[in-house]
Amino acid sequence: MAATEQTIKQVNTLGSSDYKYGFSTEVDEIRPPKGLNEEIIKFISAQKDEPEWMLEWRLNAFKVFNKLPKPQWAKLNIPEIDYQDCYYYSIPKSLKDKPKSLDEIDPEILKTYEKLGIPLKEQKMLSGIAVDAVFDSVSVATTYKKQLSDLGIVFCSISEAVKTHPELVKKYLGSVIPVSDHSFAALNSAVFTDGSFIYIPEGVRCPVELSTYFRINAMNTGQFERTLIIADKDSYVSYLEGCTAPMRDENQLHAANVELVALDNAEIKYSTVQNWYPGDKEGKGGIYNFVTKRGACRGKNSKISWTQVETGSAITWKYPSCILQGDNSKGEFYSVAITNNMQQADTGTKMIHIGKNTSSKIISKGISAGKANNTYRGLVNILSKAKNARNFTQCDSLLIGNQCGAHTVPYIESSNSDSMVEHEATTSKINEDQLFYCQQRGLNSEDAVGLIVNGFCKEVLQHLPMEFAVEAQKLVAISLEGSVG
Amino acid sequence: MLEIKNLHVSIEEKKIIKGLDLSINKGEVHALMGPNGSGKSTLSYVLSGKDKYEINDGTIDYNGKNLLELDVDERANEGLFLAFQYPMEIPGVQTSFFLKTAINSKRKYLGQSEMDALEFAKLMKSKAEELNISTEMLKRDLNVNYSGGEKKKQEILQMSMLSPKMAILDETDSGLDIDALRIVSEGVNKLRNSDNSFLVITHYQRLLNYIKPDFVHIIADGKIVKSGDYSLALELEEKGYEEISQTA
Ligand SMILES: Nc1ncnc2c1ncn2[C@@H]1O[C@H](COP(=O)(O)OP(=O)(O)OP(=O)(O)O)[C@@H](O)[C@H]1O
Ligand SMILES: [Mg+2]
């Protein structure tokens, strides 16, 4: 389906007040009360018409969550999260509360959209006004629906997959990120709302880029996103996670779990452009983006490649990782992380080498401006059986101004003497002479910074699919606005 | 076009330009010659608006505007161009993309629409051919791993594509081989017309054989000590700075 049908379903629930589970609901909202407990989990599961086994799985995850210690933050300054003070099923407030016309939206947001080149109709959609426009945004899935299903490719929401492909979901869900992995993994497993499910059958090369552009955040259900992608033997898929819209909410928790599984000779390319609302200049508001993304290269010669452009969120805490189990498997991580004003980012990757001749490559570009802090934290772990494993890591940091910080924290653990690990790191300030040169050619200071920073990030941006690369370049420039004098 | 009066400039408390007067009219080519460290590049940076220079005294009028009040990019978009003595490398930025960005910045400033991609490609191709710059070169990152002479040619390509009103060439001839010197000079001469002006900074009279200046100025210790026509360059070649400055 599903994207369309799912959207229709969700739109329908928007219009009707739904009291059937006996929760006391404030007049204009369709939301269970705040708090985290078994009742809420049952409510979520029932809302989704889930089979019994799924509910059991969730409830078990909740038990695990209660037993796990809360994460200890390194380098991040995070206020304690009160789990009882959160909503866990955030169907948007009734349409009444939403801006009814473009005039009611903060002109700053509109300006950002304009600069991104997002047409007016999509601006409305992003701002949650014209919900019908959402139909267009899922056209990627629906346009190619016939073509995809002819190839046996499954691309639908995870909620739907639970019903239509229970055997695949049961087999793989939680197989890469165990429920007990850490506190957020358990929390997500208990209360996840939606996300994508992809299955590429043996020998199939997915002919189009699969994407969830706009979908999740437009419906405001993305706080506990769950995505599962399985590439069967000899298959290939490239998946894009869309540029999510800035949101005007208070500090809001986004704890996603994304699992990838690549079997023999399969390849998964996963790209993200993350642009959640970063909070204002003083650091008020913004998303806490705590994402667990992990890929398992289970089969021999399999490959998983993560590319991310992280420009949004008040706090980003994210380490897309690869478990290189299959012999000759490859993991790649290409990252641009930009922090401006009061933003904090702690991001990097983990490459766990288990199989023989496994190789990994890490290219990280961190840019800090304003009073922001940007940390690369990476782990390369080569286990004793990983004969002849290889890793290359390059971390470059660029500082704009005198009040920001960049930190590089590479952990390397090698239990194998024939493996080779290379690490290079640089930190530099943006070059005043380069800026002057560009300005002498007529670029204003913001365009000059954008140009130089885009050049700095090129090695990463060129790994994005074409359609995304242009947008990402604009985003890079926009997120640094106001960073120079 | 450009009228500099009694200019005094210092950097980090150090006085570098000490009472400089220079007047350049439309359609004129002026050559500026002087010993190392006499303040030639400093003058070019002050004219283009680089930070950190302190203007202690004097005025600069540019086409009826107070030049010192304009931002770097405003000056550029008002037609002031500096061919750098040491052009900057910009890693990750394709030369052709940089050229396009520069052209469109100017068009935006002038309230014009972006140049159409095809029109741009044609313009770049023809200008690059004139300067004997290969299209391969334009695909590389701007100035990165360019040879010294290639960087200088790149400056002239940018100049000819932006067709400035007032171009300052800071030792563009240094590092050019004999053929390149001729090609670059031809490029400059082609651009010359009754509406634009050039300030050519050089150490070598040879360049002035190709680009015939209307005036030649000699700068020493932050001041213009002697001005004349083309023959002054020949005289300088013969006698050297020491003697010329003394007879001034
Ligand atoms: N940032 C600075 N701090 C201190 N002194 C400086 C600075 N920049 C330039 N100077 C000095 O100012 C003087 C003039 O320098 P400038 O580069 O203008 O000389 P020039 O005439 O262009 O010389 P050349 O022919 O060698 O290119 C020199 O003595 C130089 O050392
Ligand atoms: Mg000089």
mmCIF file with all atom_site columns, C-alpha atoms in Angstrom, chain A residues 173-294:
data_model
loop_
_atom_site.group_PDB
_atom_site.id
_atom_site.type_symbol
_atom_site.label_atom_id
_atom_site.label_alt_id
_atom_site.label_comp_id
_atom_site.label_asym_id
_atom_site.label_entity_id
_atom_site.label_seq_id
_atom_site.pdbx_PDB_ins_code
_atom_site.Cartn_x
_atom_site.Cartn_y
_atom_site.Cartn_z
_atom_site.occupancy
_atom_site.B_iso_or_equiv
_atom_site.pdbx_formal_charge
_atom_site.auth_seq_id
_atom_site.auth_comp_id
_atom_site.auth_asym_id
_atom_site.auth_atom_id
_atom_site.pdbx_PDB_model_num
ATOM 1   C CA . LEU A 1 173 ? 12.872 -7.196  13.671  1.00 0.00 ? 173 LEU A CA 1
ATOM 2   C CA . GLY A 1 174 ? 15.256 -6.743  16.571  1.00 0.00 ? 174 GLY A CA 1
ATOM 3   C CA . SER A 1 175 ? 17.784 -9.085  14.995  1.00 0.00 ? 175 SER A CA 1
ATOM 4   C CA . VAL A 1 176 ? 20.282 -6.299  14.335  1.00 0.00 ? 176 VAL A CA 1
ATOM 5   C CA . ILE A 1 177 ? 19.454 -4.030  17.259  1.00 0.00 ? 177 ILE A CA 1
ATOM 6   C CA . PRO A 1 178 ? 18.475 -6.349  20.095  1.00 0.00 ? 178 PRO A CA 1
ATOM 7   C CA . VAL A 1 179 ? 15.743 -4.970  22.302  1.00 0.00 ? 179 VAL A CA 1
ATOM 8   C CA . SER A 1 180 ? 18.144 -5.050  25.218  1.00 0.00 ? 180 SER A CA 1
ATOM 9   C CA . ASP A 1 181 ? 20.872 -3.158  23.342  1.00 0.00 ? 181 ASP A CA 1
ATOM 10  C CA . HIS A 1 182 ? 20.370 0.053   25.242  1.00 0.00 ? 182 HIS A CA 1
ATOM 11  C CA . SER A 1 183 ? 17.640 2.056   26.857  1.00 0.00 ? 183 SER A CA 1
ATOM 12  C CA . PHE A 1 184 ? 16.449 3.891   23.718  1.00 0.00 ? 184 PHE A CA 1
ATOM 13  C CA . ALA A 1 185 ? 16.434 0.699   21.661  1.00 0.00 ? 185 ALA A CA 1
ATOM 14  C CA . ALA A 1 186 ? 14.143 -0.890  24.214  1.00 0.00 ? 186 ALA A CA 1
ATOM 15  C CA . LEU A 1 187 ? 11.963 2.208   24.435  1.00 0.00 ? 187 LEU A CA 1
ATOM 16  C CA . ASN A 1 188 ? 11.586 2.363   20.682  1.00 0.00 ? 188 ASN A CA 1
ATOM 17  C CA . SER A 1 189 ? 10.742 -1.344  20.534  1.00 0.00 ? 189 SER A CA 1
ATOM 18  C CA . ALA A 1 190 ? 7.982  -0.835  23.059  1.00 0.00 ? 190 ALA A CA 1
ATOM 19  C CA . VAL A 1 191 ? 6.332  2.243   21.598  1.00 0.00 ? 191 VAL A CA 1
ATOM 20  C CA . PHE A 1 192 ? 7.409  2.581   17.958  1.00 0.00 ? 192 PHE A CA 1
ATOM 21  C CA . THR A 1 193 ? 4.752  4.192   15.849  1.00 0.00 ? 193 THR A CA 1
ATOM 22  C CA . ASP A 1 194 ? 5.775  3.882   12.237  1.00 0.00 ? 194 ASP A CA 1
ATOM 23  C CA . GLY A 1 195 ? 8.493  3.752   9.661   1.00 0.00 ? 195 GLY A CA 1
ATOM 24  C CA . SER A 1 196 ? 9.380  1.924   6.496   1.00 0.00 ? 196 SER A CA 1
ATOM 25  C CA . PHE A 1 197 ? 9.679  -1.722  5.633   1.00 0.00 ? 197 PHE A CA 1
ATOM 26  C CA . ILE A 1 198 ? 11.571 -2.883  2.579   1.00 0.00 ? 198 ILE A CA 1
ATOM 27  C CA . TYR A 1 199 ? 12.265 -6.361  1.304   1.00 0.00 ? 199 TYR A CA 1
ATOM 28  C CA . ILE A 1 200 ? 14.252 -6.902  -1.889  1.00 0.00 ? 200 ILE A CA 1
ATOM 29  C CA . PRO A 1 201 ? 14.054 -10.510 -3.085  1.00 0.00 ? 201 PRO A CA 1
ATOM 30  C CA . GLU A 1 202 ? 16.987 -12.595 -4.225  1.00 0.00 ? 202 GLU A CA 1
ATOM 31  C CA . GLY A 1 203 ? 18.673 -11.405 -7.398  1.00 0.00 ? 203 GLY A CA 1
ATOM 32  C CA . VAL A 1 204 ? 16.669 -8.184  -7.734  1.00 0.00 ? 204 VAL A CA 1
ATOM 33  C CA . ARG A 1 205 ? 18.216 -4.811  -8.287  1.00 0.00 ? 205 ARG A CA 1
ATOM 34  C CA . CYS A 1 206 ? 15.720 -2.219  -7.164  1.00 0.00 ? 206 CYS A CA 1
ATOM 35  C CA . PRO A 1 207 ? 15.351 0.058   -10.211 1.00 0.00 ? 207 PRO A CA 1
ATOM 36  C CA . VAL A 1 208 ? 14.334 3.222   -8.343  1.00 0.00 ? 208 VAL A CA 1
ATOM 37  C CA . GLU A 1 209 ? 15.495 5.048   -5.260  1.00 0.00 ? 209 GLU A CA 1
ATOM 38  C CA . LEU A 1 210 ? 13.080 4.261   -2.464  1.00 0.00 ? 210 LEU A CA 1
ATOM 39  C CA . SER A 1 211 ? 12.261 7.212   -0.322  1.00 0.00 ? 211 SER A CA 1
ATOM 40  C CA . THR A 1 212 ? 10.160 8.370   2.577   1.00 0.00 ? 212 THR A CA 1
ATOM 41  C CA . TYR A 1 213 ? 10.448 11.992  1.715   1.00 0.00 ? 213 TYR A CA 1
ATOM 42  C CA . PHE A 1 214 ? 8.256  14.125  4.019   1.00 0.00 ? 214 PHE A CA 1
ATOM 43  C CA . ARG A 1 215 ? 5.950  11.313  4.895   1.00 0.00 ? 215 ARG A CA 1
ATOM 44  C CA . ILE A 1 216 ? 6.609  10.589  8.520   1.00 0.00 ? 216 ILE A CA 1
ATOM 45  C CA . ASN A 1 217 ? 7.055  14.047  9.815   1.00 0.00 ? 217 ASN A CA 1
ATOM 46  C CA . ALA A 1 218 ? 4.147  15.455  7.854   1.00 0.00 ? 218 ALA A CA 1
ATOM 47  C CA . MET A 1 219 ? 1.954  13.200  9.883   1.00 0.00 ? 219 MET A CA 1
ATOM 48  C CA . ASN A 1 220 ? 3.892  13.977  12.998  1.00 0.00 ? 220 ASN A CA 1
ATOM 49  C CA . THR A 1 221 ? 4.268  10.327  13.889  1.00 0.00 ? 221 THR A CA 1
ATOM 50  C CA . GLY A 1 222 ? 7.983  10.165  13.562  1.00 0.00 ? 222 GLY A CA 1
ATOM 51  C CA . GLN A 1 223 ? 9.035  10.366  17.144  1.00 0.00 ? 223 GLN A CA 1
ATOM 52  C CA . PHE A 1 224 ? 9.489  6.633   17.507  1.00 0.00 ? 224 PHE A CA 1
ATOM 53  C CA . GLU A 1 225 ? 10.245 5.629   14.006  1.00 0.00 ? 225 GLU A CA 1
ATOM 54  C CA . ARG A 1 226 ? 11.125 2.044   13.197  1.00 0.00 ? 226 ARG A CA 1
ATOM 55  C CA . THR A 1 227 ? 12.574 1.015   9.874   1.00 0.00 ? 227 THR A CA 1
ATOM 56  C CA . LEU A 1 228 ? 13.592 -2.418  8.653   1.00 0.00 ? 228 LEU A CA 1
ATOM 57  C CA . ILE A 1 229 ? 15.305 -3.104  5.337   1.00 0.00 ? 229 ILE A CA 1
ATOM 58  C CA . ILE A 1 230 ? 16.218 -6.580  4.137   1.00 0.00 ? 230 ILE A CA 1
ATOM 59  C CA . ALA A 1 231 ? 18.257 -7.137  0.986   1.00 0.00 ? 231 ALA A CA 1
ATOM 60  C CA . ASP A 1 232 ? 18.183 -10.810 0.073   1.00 0.00 ? 232 ASP A CA 1
ATOM 61  C CA . LYS A 1 233 ? 21.017 -12.551 -1.794  1.00 0.00 ? 233 LYS A CA 1
ATOM 62  C CA . ASP A 1 234 ? 22.438 -10.722 -4.836  1.00 0.00 ? 234 ASP A CA 1
ATOM 63  C CA . SER A 1 235 ? 20.090 -7.783  -4.485  1.00 0.00 ? 235 SER A CA 1
ATOM 64  C CA . TYR A 1 236 ? 20.586 -4.030  -4.392  1.00 0.00 ? 236 TYR A CA 1
ATOM 65  C CA . VAL A 1 237 ? 18.627 -1.147  -2.968  1.00 0.00 ? 237 VAL A CA 1
ATOM 66  C CA . SER A 1 238 ? 19.196 2.548   -2.407  1.00 0.00 ? 238 SER A CA 1
ATOM 67  C CA . TYR A 1 239 ? 17.001 4.176   0.196   1.00 0.00 ? 239 TYR A CA 1
ATOM 68  C CA . LEU A 1 240 ? 16.618 7.862   0.976   1.00 0.00 ? 240 LEU A CA 1
ATOM 69  C CA . GLU A 1 241 ? 15.346 9.233   4.196   1.00 0.00 ? 241 GLU A CA 1
ATOM 70  C CA . GLY A 1 242 ? 13.834 12.581  3.387   1.00 0.00 ? 242 GLY A CA 1
ATOM 71  C CA . CYS A 1 243 ? 14.660 16.032  4.467   1.00 0.00 ? 243 CYS A CA 1
ATOM 72  C CA . THR A 1 244 ? 12.363 16.378  7.416   1.00 0.00 ? 244 THR A CA 1
ATOM 73  C CA . ALA A 1 245 ? 10.731 19.693  8.042   1.00 0.00 ? 245 ALA A CA 1
ATOM 74  C CA . PRO A 1 246 ? 11.619 22.083  10.792  1.00 0.00 ? 246 PRO A CA 1
ATOM 75  C CA . MET A 1 247 ? 9.155  21.696  13.593  1.00 0.00 ? 247 MET A CA 1
ATOM 76  C CA . ARG A 1 248 ? 7.919  24.337  15.962  1.00 0.00 ? 248 ARG A CA 1
ATOM 77  C CA . ASP A 1 249 ? 7.432  22.117  18.965  1.00 0.00 ? 249 ASP A CA 1
ATOM 78  C CA . GLU A 1 250 ? 9.099  22.232  22.317  1.00 0.00 ? 250 GLU A CA 1
ATOM 79  C CA . ASN A 1 251 ? 12.089 20.027  22.858  1.00 0.00 ? 251 ASN A CA 1
ATOM 80  C CA . GLN A 1 252 ? 10.864 16.800  21.483  1.00 0.00 ? 252 GLN A CA 1
ATOM 81  C CA . LEU A 1 253 ? 12.331 13.359  21.578  1.00 0.00 ? 253 LEU A CA 1
ATOM 82  C CA . HIS A 1 254 ? 12.933 11.515  18.347  1.00 0.00 ? 254 HIS A CA 1
ATOM 83  C CA . ALA A 1 255 ? 14.248 8.041   19.077  1.00 0.00 ? 255 ALA A CA 1
ATOM 84  C CA . ALA A 1 256 ? 14.371 6.000   15.915  1.00 0.00 ? 256 ALA A CA 1
ATOM 85  C CA . ASN A 1 257 ? 15.602 2.469   15.354  1.00 0.00 ? 257 ASN A CA 1
ATOM 86  C CA . VAL A 1 258 ? 16.727 1.511   11.886  1.00 0.00 ? 258 VAL A CA 1
ATOM 87  C CA . GLU A 1 259 ? 17.851 -2.020  11.059  1.00 0.00 ? 259 GLU A CA 1
ATOM 88  C CA . LEU A 1 260 ? 19.413 -3.173  7.804   1.00 0.00 ? 260 LEU A CA 1
ATOM 89  C CA . VAL A 1 261 ? 20.206 -6.724  6.799   1.00 0.00 ? 261 VAL A CA 1
ATOM 90  C CA . ALA A 1 262 ? 22.288 -7.564  3.730   1.00 0.00 ? 262 ALA A CA 1
ATOM 91  C CA . LEU A 1 263 ? 22.620 -11.220 2.744   1.00 0.00 ? 263 LEU A CA 1
ATOM 92  C CA . ASP A 1 264 ? 25.209 -12.741 0.358   1.00 0.00 ? 264 ASP A CA 1
ATOM 93  C CA . ASN A 1 265 ? 26.412 -10.304 -2.322  1.00 0.00 ? 265 ASN A CA 1
ATOM 94  C CA . ALA A 1 266 ? 23.681 -7.821  -1.455  1.00 0.00 ? 266 ALA A CA 1
ATOM 95  C CA . GLU A 1 267 ? 24.181 -4.078  -1.221  1.00 0.00 ? 267 GLU A CA 1
ATOM 96  C CA . ILE A 1 268 ? 22.231 -1.461  0.721   1.00 0.00 ? 268 ILE A CA 1
ATOM 97  C CA . LYS A 1 269 ? 22.840 2.230   0.316   1.00 0.00 ? 269 LYS A CA 1
ATOM 98  C CA . TYR A 1 270 ? 21.109 4.303   2.975   1.00 0.00 ? 270 TYR A CA 1
ATOM 99  C CA . SER A 1 271 ? 21.112 8.096   2.724   1.00 0.00 ? 271 SER A CA 1
ATOM 100 C CA . THR A 1 272 ? 19.778 10.603  5.207   1.00 0.00 ? 272 THR A CA 1
ATOM 101 C CA . VAL A 1 273 ? 19.356 14.327  5.065   1.00 0.00 ? 273 VAL A CA 1
ATOM 102 C CA . GLN A 1 274 ? 18.276 15.345  8.532   1.00 0.00 ? 274 GLN A CA 1
ATOM 103 C CA . ASN A 1 275 ? 16.873 18.804  9.025   1.00 0.00 ? 275 ASN A CA 1
ATOM 104 C CA . TRP A 1 276 ? 14.758 18.665  12.149  1.00 0.00 ? 276 TRP A CA 1
ATOM 105 C CA . TYR A 1 277 ? 14.057 21.918  13.906  1.00 0.00 ? 277 TYR A CA 1
ATOM 106 C CA . PRO A 1 278 ? 17.314 22.861  15.662  1.00 0.00 ? 278 PRO A CA 1
ATOM 107 C CA . GLY A 1 279 ? 15.869 25.229  18.254  1.00 0.00 ? 279 GLY A CA 1
ATOM 108 C CA . ASP A 1 280 ? 16.312 28.971  18.216  1.00 0.00 ? 280 ASP A CA 1
ATOM 109 C CA . LYS A 1 281 ? 19.531 30.953  18.549  1.00 0.00 ? 281 LYS A CA 1
ATOM 110 C CA . GLU A 1 282 ? 19.392 30.816  22.341  1.00 0.00 ? 282 GLU A CA 1
ATOM 111 C CA . GLY A 1 283 ? 18.942 27.057  22.224  1.00 0.00 ? 283 GLY A CA 1
ATOM 112 C CA . LYS A 1 284 ? 15.256 27.022  23.075  1.00 0.00 ? 284 LYS A CA 1
ATOM 113 C CA . GLY A 1 285 ? 13.224 24.220  21.568  1.00 0.00 ? 285 GLY A CA 1
ATOM 114 C CA . GLY A 1 286 ? 14.378 21.817  18.929  1.00 0.00 ? 286 GLY A CA 1
ATOM 115 C CA . ILE A 1 287 ? 14.460 18.088  18.515  1.00 0.00 ? 287 ILE A CA 1
ATOM 116 C CA . TYR A 1 288 ? 16.502 15.642  20.543  1.00 0.00 ? 288 TYR A CA 1
ATOM 117 C CA . ASN A 1 289 ? 17.506 13.273  17.824  1.00 0.00 ? 289 ASN A CA 1
ATOM 118 C CA . PHE A 1 290 ? 18.609 9.968   19.336  1.00 0.00 ? 290 PHE A CA 1
ATOM 119 C CA . VAL A 1 291 ? 18.801 7.490   16.562  1.00 0.00 ? 291 VAL A CA 1
ATOM 120 C CA . THR A 1 292 ? 20.065 3.938   16.512  1.00 0.00 ? 292 THR A CA 1
ATOM 121 C CA . LYS A 1 293 ? 20.949 2.825   13.022  1.00 0.00 ? 293 LYS A CA 1
ATOM 122 C CA . ARG A 1 294 ? 22.674 -0.441  12.484  1.00 0.00 ? 294 ARG A CA 1
#
